[in-house]
Short mmCIF file of C-alpha atoms and ligand atoms in Angstrom, two decimals:
data_model
loop_
_atom_site.label_atom_id
_atom_site.label_comp_id
_atom_site.label_asym_id
_atom_site.label_seq_id
_atom_site.Cartn_x
_atom_site.Cartn_y
_atom_site.Cartn_z
CA MET A 117 -37.35 -30.68 49.87
CA ILE A 118 -33.60 -29.10 49.58
CA ALA A 119 -32.55 -27.06 46.12
CA ILE A 120 -29.21 -26.03 45.10
CA ALA A 121 -28.73 -23.47 42.26
CA LEU A 122 -25.81 -25.09 40.77
CA GLN A 123 -25.14 -21.97 38.42
CA SER A 124 -27.70 -19.51 37.17
CA GLY A 125 -27.62 -17.08 34.08
CA SER A 126 -26.83 -17.18 30.10
CA ASN A 127 -23.36 -18.56 31.01
CA GLY A 128 -25.03 -21.75 31.67
CA ASN A 129 -27.60 -23.12 34.10
CA CYS A 130 -27.89 -26.16 36.46
CA LEU A 131 -30.44 -27.00 39.30
CA TYR A 132 -29.99 -29.94 42.01
CA VAL A 133 -33.36 -30.77 43.80
CA GLU A 134 -33.71 -33.48 46.26
CA SER A 135 -36.74 -34.47 48.19
CA GLY A 136 -35.91 -37.85 50.27
CA SER A 137 -34.67 -40.37 47.81
CA VAL A 138 -35.27 -38.54 44.91
CA LYS A 139 -32.36 -36.50 43.33
CA LEU A 140 -33.36 -34.45 39.90
CA LEU A 141 -31.30 -31.94 37.87
CA PHE A 142 -32.84 -29.31 35.92
CA ASP A 143 -30.68 -28.48 32.95
CA ALA A 144 -27.25 -29.01 31.80
CA GLY A 145 -25.81 -25.77 31.02
CA ILE A 146 -22.30 -26.21 32.70
CA SER A 147 -19.64 -28.91 32.02
CA GLY A 148 -20.01 -32.57 33.39
CA LEU A 149 -16.76 -31.95 35.74
CA GLN A 150 -18.49 -28.74 37.25
CA ALA A 151 -21.45 -30.46 37.98
CA GLN A 152 -19.86 -33.06 39.62
CA ARG A 153 -17.59 -31.15 41.56
CA ARG A 154 -19.96 -28.56 42.77
CA LEU A 155 -22.22 -30.89 44.09
CA GLU A 156 -19.35 -33.18 45.89
CA ALA A 157 -18.75 -29.93 47.52
CA LEU A 158 -21.82 -30.29 49.04
CA GLY A 159 -21.83 -33.59 50.00
CA ARG A 160 -23.63 -35.05 46.98
CA ASP A 161 -22.76 -37.15 44.32
CA ILE A 162 -24.13 -36.65 40.68
CA ARG A 163 -24.19 -40.41 39.93
CA ASP A 164 -27.11 -40.31 42.73
CA VAL A 165 -29.51 -38.60 40.38
CA GLN A 166 -32.07 -40.25 38.65
CA ALA A 167 -32.63 -37.83 35.61
CA VAL A 168 -31.73 -34.43 34.03
CA ILE A 169 -34.79 -32.55 32.93
CA LEU A 170 -34.66 -29.62 30.02
CA SER A 171 -36.17 -26.95 29.99
CA HIS A 172 -35.68 -25.70 26.55
CA ASP A 173 -33.20 -25.90 23.50
CA HIS A 174 -30.79 -22.79 24.33
CA SER A 175 -27.61 -23.49 24.57
CA ASP A 176 -26.78 -22.43 28.04
CA HIS A 177 -29.50 -25.04 29.15
CA VAL A 178 -28.51 -28.03 27.34
CA ARG A 179 -25.00 -27.75 26.62
CA CYS A 180 -23.72 -30.53 28.63
CA ALA A 181 -26.63 -32.82 28.43
CA GLY A 182 -24.93 -35.66 26.55
CA VAL A 183 -21.58 -35.75 28.78
CA PHE A 184 -24.41 -35.61 31.91
CA HIS A 185 -25.81 -38.78 30.57
CA ARG A 186 -22.65 -40.51 29.01
CA LYS A 187 -20.19 -39.78 32.08
CA PHE A 188 -22.69 -40.37 34.76
CA GLY A 189 -25.24 -42.62 33.06
CA LEU A 190 -27.95 -40.06 33.68
CA PRO A 191 -31.23 -40.51 32.01
CA VAL A 192 -32.34 -37.40 30.21
CA LEU A 193 -36.02 -36.19 29.90
CA ALA A 194 -36.85 -33.34 27.28
CA THR A 195 -39.55 -32.49 24.87
CA GLU A 196 -39.20 -33.95 21.13
CA LYS A 197 -39.19 -30.30 19.62
CA THR A 198 -36.34 -29.38 22.65
CA LEU A 199 -34.23 -32.28 21.72
CA ALA A 200 -34.38 -31.76 18.10
CA ALA A 201 -33.63 -28.14 18.63
CA ALA A 202 -30.99 -28.81 21.09
CA ARG A 203 -29.15 -30.96 18.67
CA ARG A 204 -29.08 -28.44 16.23
CA ARG A 205 -27.59 -25.89 18.57
CA ALA A 206 -25.15 -28.01 20.68
CA THR A 207 -23.26 -31.58 20.04
CA LEU A 208 -24.86 -33.60 22.18
CA GLY A 209 -23.56 -36.66 20.86
CA ALA A 210 -25.06 -40.13 21.86
CA LEU A 211 -27.77 -40.25 23.94
CA GLY A 212 -28.85 -44.03 24.75
CA ASP A 213 -31.52 -43.30 27.49
CA VAL A 214 -33.93 -40.15 26.67
CA ALA A 215 -37.31 -39.83 27.40
CA THR A 216 -39.77 -37.70 26.04
CA PHE A 217 -42.37 -35.70 27.63
CA ARG A 218 -45.04 -33.49 26.09
CA ALA A 219 -45.06 -29.59 27.58
CA GLY A 220 -47.58 -29.34 29.97
CA GLN A 221 -47.45 -33.23 31.12
CA THR A 222 -46.36 -33.86 34.82
CA LEU A 223 -43.41 -36.24 35.51
CA ARG A 224 -43.13 -38.82 38.16
CA PHE A 225 -40.07 -39.61 40.06
CA GLY A 226 -41.58 -42.08 43.39
CA ALA A 227 -43.44 -39.40 45.67
CA VAL A 228 -42.28 -36.49 43.59
CA SER A 229 -43.75 -34.95 40.79
CA VAL A 230 -42.53 -32.75 38.35
CA GLU A 231 -45.13 -30.34 36.66
CA THR A 232 -44.01 -28.71 33.45
CA LEU A 233 -45.66 -25.45 32.82
CA PRO A 234 -45.04 -24.39 28.75
CA THR A 235 -43.75 -20.87 28.43
CA PRO A 236 -43.90 -18.12 25.81
CA HIS A 237 -40.07 -17.76 25.93
CA ASP A 238 -38.62 -17.87 22.43
CA GLY A 239 -36.92 -21.54 22.65
CA VAL A 240 -38.94 -24.24 20.25
CA ASP A 241 -41.11 -25.75 23.20
CA GLY A 242 -39.82 -24.21 26.73
CA VAL A 243 -41.47 -25.16 29.93
CA ALA A 244 -40.97 -24.01 33.26
CA PHE A 245 -41.02 -26.45 36.22
CA VAL A 246 -43.04 -27.21 39.97
CA VAL A 247 -41.65 -29.61 42.16
CA ASP A 248 -43.92 -31.24 44.32
CA SER A 249 -42.85 -33.47 47.21
CA GLY A 250 -46.43 -34.05 48.41
CA HIS A 251 -45.58 -31.68 51.05
CA ALA A 252 -44.19 -28.93 49.44
CA ARG A 253 -44.19 -27.09 46.14
CA LEU A 254 -41.02 -25.50 44.38
CA GLY A 255 -41.01 -23.18 41.58
CA ILE A 256 -37.98 -23.43 38.87
CA LEU A 257 -39.45 -20.61 36.42
CA THR A 258 -36.48 -18.80 34.21
CA ASP A 259 -36.85 -17.99 30.48
CA LEU A 260 -40.28 -17.04 30.62
CA GLY A 261 -40.87 -14.54 27.77
CA HIS A 262 -43.48 -12.47 29.87
CA VAL A 263 -45.66 -12.79 32.46
CA PHE A 264 -48.63 -15.00 31.50
CA ASP A 265 -51.67 -16.01 33.46
CA ALA A 266 -50.40 -19.66 34.19
CA LEU A 267 -47.50 -18.45 35.82
CA GLY A 268 -49.50 -16.25 38.27
CA GLU A 269 -51.35 -19.34 39.17
CA ALA A 270 -48.21 -21.52 39.82
CA VAL A 271 -46.66 -18.62 41.84
CA ALA A 272 -49.66 -18.50 44.04
CA SER A 273 -49.51 -22.41 44.67
CA LEU A 274 -45.42 -22.21 45.72
CA ASP A 275 -43.77 -22.51 48.83
CA ALA A 276 -40.70 -21.41 47.04
CA VAL A 277 -39.46 -20.41 43.94
CA PHE A 278 -36.14 -19.74 41.66
CA LEU A 279 -37.51 -16.95 39.38
CA GLU A 280 -36.33 -15.16 36.80
CA SER A 281 -34.92 -11.72 37.44
CA ASN A 282 -32.79 -11.04 34.20
CA TYR A 283 -32.45 -7.47 33.63
CA ASP A 284 -32.95 -3.83 34.87
CA PRO A 285 -34.69 -1.88 32.08
CA ARG A 286 -32.64 1.05 32.54
CA MET A 287 -28.90 -0.90 32.30
CA LEU A 288 -30.62 -2.98 29.37
CA GLU A 289 -31.26 0.47 27.64
CA THR A 290 -27.98 2.19 28.32
CA GLY A 291 -25.79 -1.13 28.11
CA PRO A 292 -23.78 -2.39 25.70
CA TYR A 293 -26.16 -4.64 23.79
CA PRO A 294 -27.37 -3.68 20.17
CA LEU A 295 -30.97 -2.42 19.74
CA PHE A 296 -32.32 -5.99 18.12
CA LEU A 297 -30.73 -7.96 21.10
CA GLN A 298 -32.13 -5.01 23.47
CA GLN A 299 -35.43 -5.55 22.09
CA ARG A 300 -35.20 -9.83 22.04
CA ILE A 301 -34.50 -9.55 25.58
CA ARG A 302 -37.92 -7.13 26.97
CA GLY A 303 -39.70 -8.43 24.02
CA PRO A 304 -42.82 -11.28 24.32
CA GLY A 305 -40.67 -14.17 23.92
CA GLY A 306 -37.41 -12.52 26.00
CA HIS A 307 -36.88 -12.62 29.55
CA ILE A 308 -38.70 -10.78 32.32
CA SER A 309 -36.81 -8.04 34.24
CA ASN A 310 -36.50 -7.10 37.88
CA TYR A 311 -39.65 -5.42 38.18
CA GLU A 312 -41.95 -7.78 36.30
CA SER A 313 -40.49 -10.63 38.84
CA ALA A 314 -40.71 -8.21 42.07
CA GLU A 315 -44.31 -7.04 41.01
CA LEU A 316 -45.34 -10.88 40.03
CA LEU A 317 -44.25 -11.98 43.84
CA ALA A 318 -46.31 -9.04 45.32
CA GLN A 319 -49.36 -9.52 43.40
CA ARG A 320 -49.33 -13.58 43.47
CA ALA A 321 -47.09 -15.18 46.16
CA SER A 322 -49.19 -16.25 49.04
CA SER A 323 -48.52 -16.40 53.04
CA ARG A 324 -46.95 -19.84 52.59
CA MET A 325 -43.80 -18.89 50.43
CA LYS A 326 -40.63 -19.10 52.50
CA TRP A 327 -38.56 -17.59 50.23
CA ALA A 328 -37.64 -16.47 46.64
CA CYS A 329 -34.36 -16.89 44.81
CA LEU A 330 -33.89 -14.19 41.85
CA ALA A 331 -32.54 -16.20 39.00
CA HIS A 332 -30.84 -16.12 35.48
CA LEU A 333 -29.47 -12.58 36.15
CA SER A 334 -27.95 -11.02 32.96
CA GLU A 335 -24.26 -10.17 33.25
CA GLN A 336 -24.24 -6.88 31.18
CA ASN A 337 -27.89 -5.70 32.25
CA ASN A 338 -28.28 -6.31 35.88
CA GLU A 339 -26.62 -6.45 39.26
CA PRO A 340 -27.28 -9.10 41.94
CA ALA A 341 -27.56 -5.94 44.49
CA LEU A 342 -29.73 -4.00 41.99
CA ALA A 343 -32.32 -7.23 41.79
CA ARG A 344 -32.40 -7.69 45.13
CA ARG A 345 -33.07 -3.61 45.93
CA THR A 346 -35.88 -3.60 43.36
CA HIS A 347 -37.49 -6.64 45.21
CA GLU A 348 -36.81 -4.86 48.68
CA THR A 349 -38.56 -1.82 47.43
CA ILE A 350 -41.50 -3.28 45.87
CA LEU A 351 -42.12 -6.48 48.36
CA ARG A 352 -41.42 -4.49 51.49
CA GLY A 353 -40.26 -7.43 53.48
CA LYS A 354 -43.04 -10.03 52.12
CA LEU A 355 -40.62 -12.58 52.06
CA PRO A 356 -36.54 -13.76 52.49
CA LEU A 357 -34.96 -13.19 49.12
CA HIS A 358 -31.67 -14.75 47.81
CA VAL A 359 -30.12 -14.47 44.65
CA ALA A 360 -28.21 -16.86 42.75
CA SER A 361 -25.12 -16.89 41.48
CA ARG A 362 -23.60 -17.07 37.67
CA TYR A 363 -20.17 -18.31 39.11
CA HIS A 364 -20.96 -20.77 41.95
CA PRO A 365 -23.37 -22.61 43.89
CA THR A 366 -26.26 -20.72 45.75
CA GLY A 367 -27.90 -23.16 48.67
CA PRO A 368 -28.84 -25.78 49.64
CA LEU A 369 -31.74 -23.79 50.19
CA GLU A 370 -34.48 -25.90 51.88
CA LEU A 371 -38.19 -25.64 51.99
ZN1 ZN B 71 -31.22 -19.38 29.76
ZN1 ZN B 72 -33.62 -19.27 27.08
#
Protein backbone atom coordinates (compact mmCIF):
# COMPACT_ATOMS: atom_id res chain seq x y z
CA MET A 1 0.00 0.00 0.00
CA ILE A 2 1.16 3.53 -0.84
CA ALA A 3 -0.18 6.77 0.63
CA ILE A 4 0.36 10.39 -0.35
CA ALA A 5 -0.94 13.35 1.63
CA LEU A 6 -1.63 15.76 -1.25
CA GLN A 7 -2.24 18.43 1.40
CA SER A 8 -3.05 18.37 5.10
CA GLY A 9 -4.32 21.19 7.32
CA SER A 10 -7.23 23.57 7.83
CA ASN A 11 -6.38 25.12 4.43
CA GLY A 12 -7.51 21.89 2.75
CA ASN A 13 -7.18 18.15 3.06
CA CYS A 14 -6.83 15.47 0.41
CA LEU A 15 -5.10 12.13 0.81
CA TYR A 16 -4.42 9.49 -1.84
CA VAL A 17 -4.09 5.76 -1.11
CA GLU A 18 -3.38 2.95 -3.54
CA SER A 19 -3.19 -0.77 -3.01
CA GLY A 20 -2.75 -2.86 -6.15
CA SER A 21 -5.37 -1.63 -8.62
CA VAL A 22 -7.48 0.06 -5.92
CA LYS A 23 -6.98 3.84 -5.77
CA LEU A 24 -8.91 6.06 -3.41
CA LEU A 25 -9.00 9.67 -2.32
CA PHE A 26 -9.95 10.72 1.18
CA ASP A 27 -11.48 14.22 1.34
CA ALA A 28 -11.67 16.87 -1.34
CA GLY A 29 -10.51 20.06 0.35
CA ILE A 30 -8.10 21.20 -2.39
CA SER A 31 -8.92 22.27 -5.93
CA GLY A 32 -9.42 19.68 -8.62
CA LEU A 33 -6.54 21.16 -10.59
CA GLN A 34 -4.19 20.99 -7.60
CA ALA A 35 -5.13 17.40 -6.87
CA GLN A 36 -4.69 16.45 -10.52
CA ARG A 37 -1.31 18.19 -10.87
CA ARG A 38 0.08 16.91 -7.61
CA LEU A 39 -0.85 13.34 -8.49
CA GLU A 40 0.47 13.77 -12.02
CA ALA A 41 3.83 14.98 -10.68
CA LEU A 42 4.02 11.68 -8.77
CA GLY A 43 3.12 9.60 -11.82
CA ARG A 44 -0.56 9.08 -10.98
CA ASP A 45 -3.73 9.92 -12.91
CA ILE A 46 -6.64 11.22 -10.83
CA ARG A 47 -9.05 9.65 -13.34
CA ASP A 48 -7.87 6.21 -12.19
CA VAL A 49 -9.26 6.86 -8.70
CA GLN A 50 -12.34 4.76 -7.86
CA ALA A 51 -13.96 7.06 -5.30
CA VAL A 52 -13.51 10.10 -3.10
CA ILE A 53 -14.61 9.40 0.46
CA LEU A 54 -15.52 12.34 2.71
CA SER A 55 -14.68 12.31 6.41
CA HIS A 56 -17.02 15.11 7.55
CA ASP A 57 -18.74 18.27 6.44
CA HIS A 58 -16.12 20.94 7.27
CA SER A 59 -15.14 22.86 4.17
CA ASP A 60 -11.43 22.02 4.44
CA HIS A 61 -12.54 18.44 3.67
CA VAL A 62 -15.47 18.80 1.25
CA ARG A 63 -15.00 22.12 -0.58
CA CYS A 64 -14.15 20.66 -4.00
CA ALA A 65 -16.00 17.33 -3.93
CA GLY A 66 -18.36 18.54 -6.68
CA VAL A 67 -15.44 19.44 -8.94
CA PHE A 68 -13.72 16.09 -8.32
CA HIS A 69 -16.97 14.42 -9.29
CA ARG A 70 -17.80 16.43 -12.41
CA LYS A 71 -14.31 17.03 -13.77
CA PHE A 72 -12.83 13.60 -13.16
CA GLY A 73 -15.92 11.41 -12.90
CA LEU A 74 -15.16 10.33 -9.34
CA PRO A 75 -18.03 8.84 -7.35
CA VAL A 76 -18.48 10.59 -3.99
CA LEU A 77 -19.05 8.63 -0.79
CA ALA A 78 -20.26 10.29 2.39
CA THR A 79 -22.78 9.78 5.15
CA GLU A 80 -26.20 11.30 4.47
CA LYS A 81 -25.80 13.87 7.24
CA THR A 82 -22.33 14.85 6.04
CA LEU A 83 -23.59 15.30 2.53
CA ALA A 84 -26.53 17.46 3.61
CA ALA A 85 -24.33 19.61 5.85
CA ALA A 86 -21.60 19.86 3.21
CA ARG A 87 -24.15 21.25 0.76
CA ARG A 88 -25.02 23.94 3.30
CA ARG A 89 -21.37 24.88 3.81
CA ALA A 90 -20.05 24.75 0.27
CA THR A 91 -21.40 24.95 -3.27
CA LEU A 92 -20.96 21.35 -4.29
CA GLY A 93 -23.12 21.65 -7.42
CA ALA A 94 -24.62 18.64 -9.18
CA LEU A 95 -23.52 15.26 -7.85
CA GLY A 96 -24.82 12.51 -10.11
CA ASP A 97 -23.02 9.63 -8.47
CA VAL A 98 -23.16 9.71 -4.68
CA ALA A 99 -23.21 6.66 -2.47
CA THR A 100 -23.97 7.07 1.19
CA PHE A 101 -22.74 4.99 4.09
CA ARG A 102 -23.40 4.89 7.82
CA ALA A 103 -20.70 6.12 10.20
CA GLY A 104 -19.15 2.90 11.51
CA GLN A 105 -19.80 0.94 8.31
CA THR A 106 -16.98 -0.84 6.43
CA LEU A 107 -16.73 -0.01 2.72
CA ARG A 108 -15.27 -2.46 0.21
CA PHE A 109 -13.24 -1.82 -2.93
CA GLY A 110 -12.02 -5.14 -4.32
CA ALA A 111 -9.51 -6.58 -1.87
CA VAL A 112 -9.37 -3.35 0.12
CA SER A 113 -11.74 -2.48 2.92
CA VAL A 114 -12.18 0.95 4.47
CA GLU A 115 -13.39 0.95 8.04
CA THR A 116 -15.12 4.14 9.14
CA LEU A 117 -14.70 5.16 12.75
CA PRO A 118 -17.20 7.68 14.21
CA THR A 119 -15.40 10.61 15.87
CA PRO A 120 -16.50 13.14 18.51
CA HIS A 121 -15.25 16.06 16.33
CA ASP A 122 -17.74 18.92 15.89
CA GLY A 123 -18.72 18.16 12.30
CA VAL A 124 -22.23 16.70 12.00
CA ASP A 125 -21.33 13.04 11.46
CA GLY A 126 -17.54 12.77 11.31
CA VAL A 127 -15.54 9.63 10.69
CA ALA A 128 -11.88 8.70 10.61
CA PHE A 129 -10.64 5.83 8.43
CA VAL A 130 -8.69 2.59 8.60
CA VAL A 131 -7.71 1.25 5.17
CA ASP A 132 -7.06 -2.49 5.24
CA SER A 133 -5.41 -4.10 2.20
CA GLY A 134 -5.45 -7.58 3.71
CA HIS A 135 -1.70 -7.24 4.30
CA ALA A 136 -1.45 -3.87 6.02
CA ARG A 137 -3.62 -1.41 7.90
CA LEU A 138 -3.32 2.35 7.43
CA GLY A 139 -5.04 4.86 9.72
CA ILE A 140 -6.25 8.23 8.45
CA LEU A 141 -7.09 9.81 11.76
CA THR A 142 -7.68 13.56 11.84
CA ASP A 143 -10.35 15.96 13.12
CA LEU A 144 -10.74 13.73 16.14
CA GLY A 145 -12.26 15.96 18.83
CA HIS A 146 -10.48 14.17 21.65
CA VAL A 147 -8.78 10.86 22.32
CA PHE A 148 -11.51 8.20 22.71
CA ASP A 149 -11.42 4.46 23.40
CA ALA A 150 -12.09 3.25 19.86
CA LEU A 151 -9.34 5.53 18.60
CA GLY A 152 -6.79 3.85 20.86
CA GLU A 153 -7.99 0.43 19.73
CA ALA A 154 -7.65 1.48 16.09
CA VAL A 155 -4.12 2.84 16.62
CA ALA A 156 -3.09 -0.44 18.28
CA SER A 157 -4.11 -2.34 15.13
CA LEU A 158 -2.22 -0.23 12.57
CA ASP A 159 0.89 -0.66 10.42
CA ALA A 160 1.12 3.07 9.69
CA VAL A 161 -0.88 6.17 10.50
CA PHE A 162 -1.66 9.73 9.51
CA LEU A 163 -2.48 11.14 12.92
CA GLU A 164 -3.77 14.57 13.80
CA SER A 165 -1.23 16.68 15.66
CA ASN A 166 -3.05 19.97 15.37
CA TYR A 167 -1.67 22.39 17.93
CA ASP A 168 0.88 23.16 20.58
CA PRO A 169 -1.05 24.17 23.73
CA ARG A 170 1.31 27.04 24.56
CA MET A 171 1.21 28.47 21.04
CA LEU A 172 -2.60 28.22 21.09
CA GLU A 173 -2.79 30.01 24.43
CA THR A 174 -0.39 32.80 23.50
CA GLY A 175 -1.31 33.06 19.81
CA PRO A 176 -3.74 35.30 17.90
CA TYR A 177 -6.90 33.18 18.23
CA PRO A 178 -9.78 34.69 20.24
CA LEU A 179 -10.68 32.80 23.41
CA PHE A 180 -13.85 31.20 21.99
CA LEU A 181 -11.85 29.72 19.13
CA GLN A 182 -9.10 28.50 21.48
CA GLN A 183 -11.78 26.81 23.54
CA ARG A 184 -13.29 25.16 20.49
CA ILE A 185 -9.93 23.80 19.32
CA ARG A 186 -8.87 22.32 22.66
CA GLY A 187 -12.43 21.37 23.62
CA PRO A 188 -13.92 17.87 23.25
CA GLY A 189 -15.16 18.52 19.70
CA GLY A 190 -12.06 20.25 18.36
CA HIS A 191 -8.62 18.90 17.55
CA ILE A 192 -5.94 16.93 19.38
CA SER A 193 -2.62 18.49 20.35
CA ASN A 194 0.97 17.44 19.72
CA TYR A 195 1.08 15.98 23.25
CA GLU A 196 -2.16 14.03 22.93
CA SER A 197 -1.07 12.61 19.61
CA ALA A 198 2.38 11.65 20.91
CA GLU A 199 0.95 10.09 24.09
CA LEU A 200 -1.53 8.10 22.04
CA LEU A 201 1.28 6.68 19.89
CA ALA A 202 3.48 6.05 22.93
CA GLN A 203 0.71 4.14 24.68
CA ARG A 204 -1.04 2.35 21.85
CA ALA A 205 1.17 1.93 18.76
CA SER A 206 2.36 -1.67 18.51
CA SER A 207 5.71 -2.94 17.27
CA ARG A 208 4.14 -3.53 13.85
CA MET A 209 3.77 0.22 13.24
CA LYS A 210 6.26 1.28 10.53
CA TRP A 211 5.76 5.05 10.65
CA ALA A 212 3.52 7.84 11.81
CA CYS A 213 2.87 10.94 9.73
CA LEU A 214 1.74 13.92 11.81
CA ALA A 215 -1.20 15.57 10.08
CA HIS A 216 -3.63 18.51 10.06
CA LEU A 217 -1.13 20.86 11.72
CA SER A 218 -2.39 24.33 12.53
CA GLU A 219 -0.74 27.25 10.77
CA GLN A 220 -1.08 29.67 13.69
CA ASN A 221 -0.84 27.32 16.64
CA ASN A 222 1.86 24.86 15.62
CA GLU A 223 5.08 24.45 13.72
CA PRO A 224 6.24 21.28 11.94
CA ALA A 225 9.58 21.25 13.83
CA LEU A 226 7.82 21.69 17.16
CA ALA A 227 5.28 18.93 16.47
CA ARG A 228 8.13 16.62 15.50
CA ARG A 229 10.19 17.55 18.57
CA THR A 230 7.28 16.92 20.94
CA HIS A 231 6.78 13.48 19.41
CA GLU A 232 10.50 12.67 19.48
CA THR A 233 10.70 13.62 23.14
CA ILE A 234 7.75 11.46 24.13
CA LEU A 235 8.30 8.56 21.72
CA ARG A 236 12.09 8.32 22.12
CA GLY A 237 12.74 6.70 18.77
CA LYS A 238 9.83 4.25 19.02
CA LEU A 239 8.98 4.78 15.34
CA PRO A 240 9.97 6.88 12.30
CA LEU A 241 8.07 10.15 11.97
CA HIS A 242 6.95 12.22 9.01
CA VAL A 243 5.13 15.54 9.08
CA ALA A 244 2.46 16.18 6.42
CA SER A 245 2.77 19.57 4.75
CA ARG A 246 0.06 22.20 4.47
CA TYR A 247 1.50 23.33 1.13
CA HIS A 248 2.79 20.41 -0.90
CA PRO A 249 2.48 16.63 -1.15
CA THR A 250 4.03 14.42 1.51
CA GLY A 251 5.02 10.98 0.23
CA PRO A 252 4.66 8.57 -1.41
CA LEU A 253 4.91 6.75 1.91
CA GLU A 254 4.98 2.98 1.71
CA LEU A 255 3.70 0.37 4.09
ZN1 LIG B 1 -10.14 19.66 9.15
ZN1 LIG C 1 -13.09 19.38 10.94
